[in-house]
C-alpha cells in the first residue's frame, strides 16, 4: 500500500498526478522483483528502485516522466509479513542538475522519529 506523508497542498494537480504515477511505478517494480524471489531488503545495485540509501528504511527514488520532468522521492519501505507499505515522505521536483535535494532528505531522515 502507498501512504502519502507529504503535504499535497505544496503541489499543483499535475505534480500530484506525477507523484502518484511515480509511486505506483515504484510499487509495481518492487512487486515484480519480489515475485521473482528477491526480497526488497536484498536488492543491491539497482538505481531504479534505490537511487540513494539513507538509512532507517529510507531510500530515494528517481523518476523521469515522458515530458522529461524529474522527481526525486524520499520514501520509506515497511515490511509487513509477506507484503509491504511504501511511505512517500518528501518530493523534490528537479529543475537543475546536481544533488542539492539530498541534503534536505538527509536532514529529514536524521530528524525523523518513528
Short mmCIF file of C-alpha atoms in Angstrom, two decimals:
data_model
loop_
_atom_site.label_atom_id
_atom_site.label_comp_id
_atom_site.label_asym_id
_atom_site.label_seq_id
_atom_site.Cartn_x
_atom_site.Cartn_y
_atom_site.Cartn_z
CA UNK A 1 0.00 0.00 0.00
CA UNK A 2 1.18 3.52 -0.74
CA UNK A 3 0.86 6.06 2.07
CA UNK A 4 1.40 9.74 1.35
CA UNK A 5 3.03 11.63 4.23
CA UNK A 6 3.79 14.65 2.02
CA UNK A 7 1.79 17.85 2.25
CA UNK A 8 -0.15 17.70 -1.00
CA UNK A 9 -1.05 21.39 -0.70
CA UNK A 10 2.53 22.23 -1.70
CA UNK A 11 1.99 20.76 -5.17
CA UNK A 12 -0.34 21.54 -8.03
CA UNK A 13 -2.72 18.97 -9.53
CA UNK A 14 -0.32 17.92 -12.32
CA UNK A 15 2.52 17.47 -9.83
CA UNK A 16 0.34 15.32 -7.55
CA UNK A 17 -0.58 13.20 -10.59
CA UNK A 18 3.10 12.80 -11.42
CA UNK A 19 4.00 11.88 -7.83
CA UNK A 20 1.18 9.32 -7.70
CA UNK A 21 2.30 7.79 -11.02
CA UNK A 22 5.87 7.60 -9.76
CA UNK A 23 4.89 5.88 -6.52
CA UNK A 24 2.64 3.42 -8.39
CA UNK A 25 5.52 2.59 -10.74
CA UNK A 26 7.89 2.09 -7.80
CA UNK A 27 5.42 -0.23 -6.07
CA UNK A 28 4.97 -2.23 -9.28
CA UNK A 29 8.75 -2.53 -9.80
CA UNK A 30 9.23 -3.81 -6.25
CA UNK A 31 6.38 -6.33 -6.59
CA UNK A 32 7.85 -7.69 -9.84
CA UNK A 33 11.25 -8.21 -8.22
CA UNK A 34 9.74 -9.75 -5.08
CA UNK A 35 7.53 -12.08 -7.17
CA UNK A 36 10.75 -13.17 -8.86
CA UNK A 37 12.06 -14.32 -5.49
CA UNK A 38 14.23 -11.39 -4.38
CA UNK A 39 13.13 -9.54 -1.26
CA UNK A 40 13.39 -5.73 -1.23
CA UNK A 41 15.95 -5.92 1.56
CA UNK A 42 18.21 -8.00 -0.73
CA UNK A 43 18.07 -5.62 -3.71
CA UNK A 44 21.52 -4.17 -4.37
CA UNK A 45 22.94 -2.13 -7.27
CA UNK A 46 19.51 -1.18 -8.60
CA UNK A 47 19.33 2.59 -9.13
CA UNK A 48 15.81 2.25 -10.50
CA UNK A 49 14.47 1.36 -7.06
CA UNK A 50 17.10 2.52 -4.57
CA UNK A 51 18.75 5.60 -6.08
CA UNK A 52 20.15 6.61 -2.68
CA UNK A 53 20.07 4.68 0.59
CA UNK A 54 19.72 6.99 3.58
CA UNK A 55 19.22 4.57 6.49
CA UNK A 56 16.33 3.82 8.86
CA UNK A 57 14.41 2.28 5.95
CA UNK A 58 14.60 5.46 3.84
CA UNK A 59 15.51 5.47 0.17
CA UNK A 60 15.28 7.87 -2.75
CA UNK A 61 13.56 7.03 -5.98
CA UNK A 62 14.46 8.72 -9.26
CA UNK A 63 11.51 9.15 -11.62
CA UNK A 64 11.64 10.70 -15.09
CA UNK A 65 8.32 11.40 -16.80
CA UNK A 66 7.63 11.40 -20.54
CA UNK A 67 7.94 15.21 -20.62
CA UNK A 68 11.42 14.91 -19.04
CA UNK A 69 10.20 16.15 -15.65
CA UNK A 70 12.39 14.65 -12.96
CA UNK A 71 11.28 13.76 -9.46
CA UNK A 72 13.32 12.63 -6.52
CA UNK A 73 11.15 10.95 -3.93
CA UNK A 74 12.17 10.17 -0.36
CA UNK A 75 10.29 7.04 0.60
CA UNK A 76 10.27 4.55 3.39
CA UNK A 77 9.87 0.80 2.88
CA UNK A 78 8.00 -1.03 5.64
CA UNK A 79 7.82 -4.83 5.57
CA UNK A 80 4.51 -6.37 6.71
CA UNK A 81 4.71 -10.18 6.78
CA UNK A 82 4.74 -11.10 3.06
CA UNK A 83 3.61 -7.65 1.95
CA UNK A 84 4.89 -4.08 2.32
CA UNK A 85 3.92 -0.44 2.59
CA UNK A 86 5.63 2.48 0.89
CA UNK A 87 5.50 5.84 2.64
CA UNK A 88 6.11 8.88 0.44
CA UNK A 89 7.76 11.41 2.79
CA UNK A 90 9.32 14.13 0.59
CA UNK A 91 9.35 15.04 -3.07
CA UNK A 92 11.74 17.28 -4.93
CA UNK A 93 10.97 18.32 -8.48
CA UNK A 94 14.37 18.67 -10.13
CA UNK A 95 14.78 21.76 -12.21
CA UNK A 96 18.57 21.78 -12.42
CA UNK A 97 21.40 19.29 -12.31
CA UNK A 98 23.06 18.35 -9.06
CA UNK A 99 22.01 16.69 -5.85
CA UNK A 100 21.03 19.65 -3.67
CA UNK A 101 17.87 17.81 -2.68
CA UNK A 102 19.88 15.11 -0.90
CA UNK A 103 20.83 17.45 1.96
CA UNK A 104 17.15 18.14 2.67
CA UNK A 105 16.38 14.43 2.54
CA UNK A 106 19.29 13.52 4.83
CA UNK A 107 18.26 16.18 7.35
CA UNK A 108 14.68 14.89 7.31
CA UNK A 109 15.80 11.29 7.85
CA UNK A 110 18.13 12.36 10.66
CA UNK A 111 15.29 14.13 12.47
CA UNK A 112 12.59 11.54 11.69
CA UNK A 113 11.07 9.93 14.74
CA UNK A 114 9.17 6.72 14.14
#
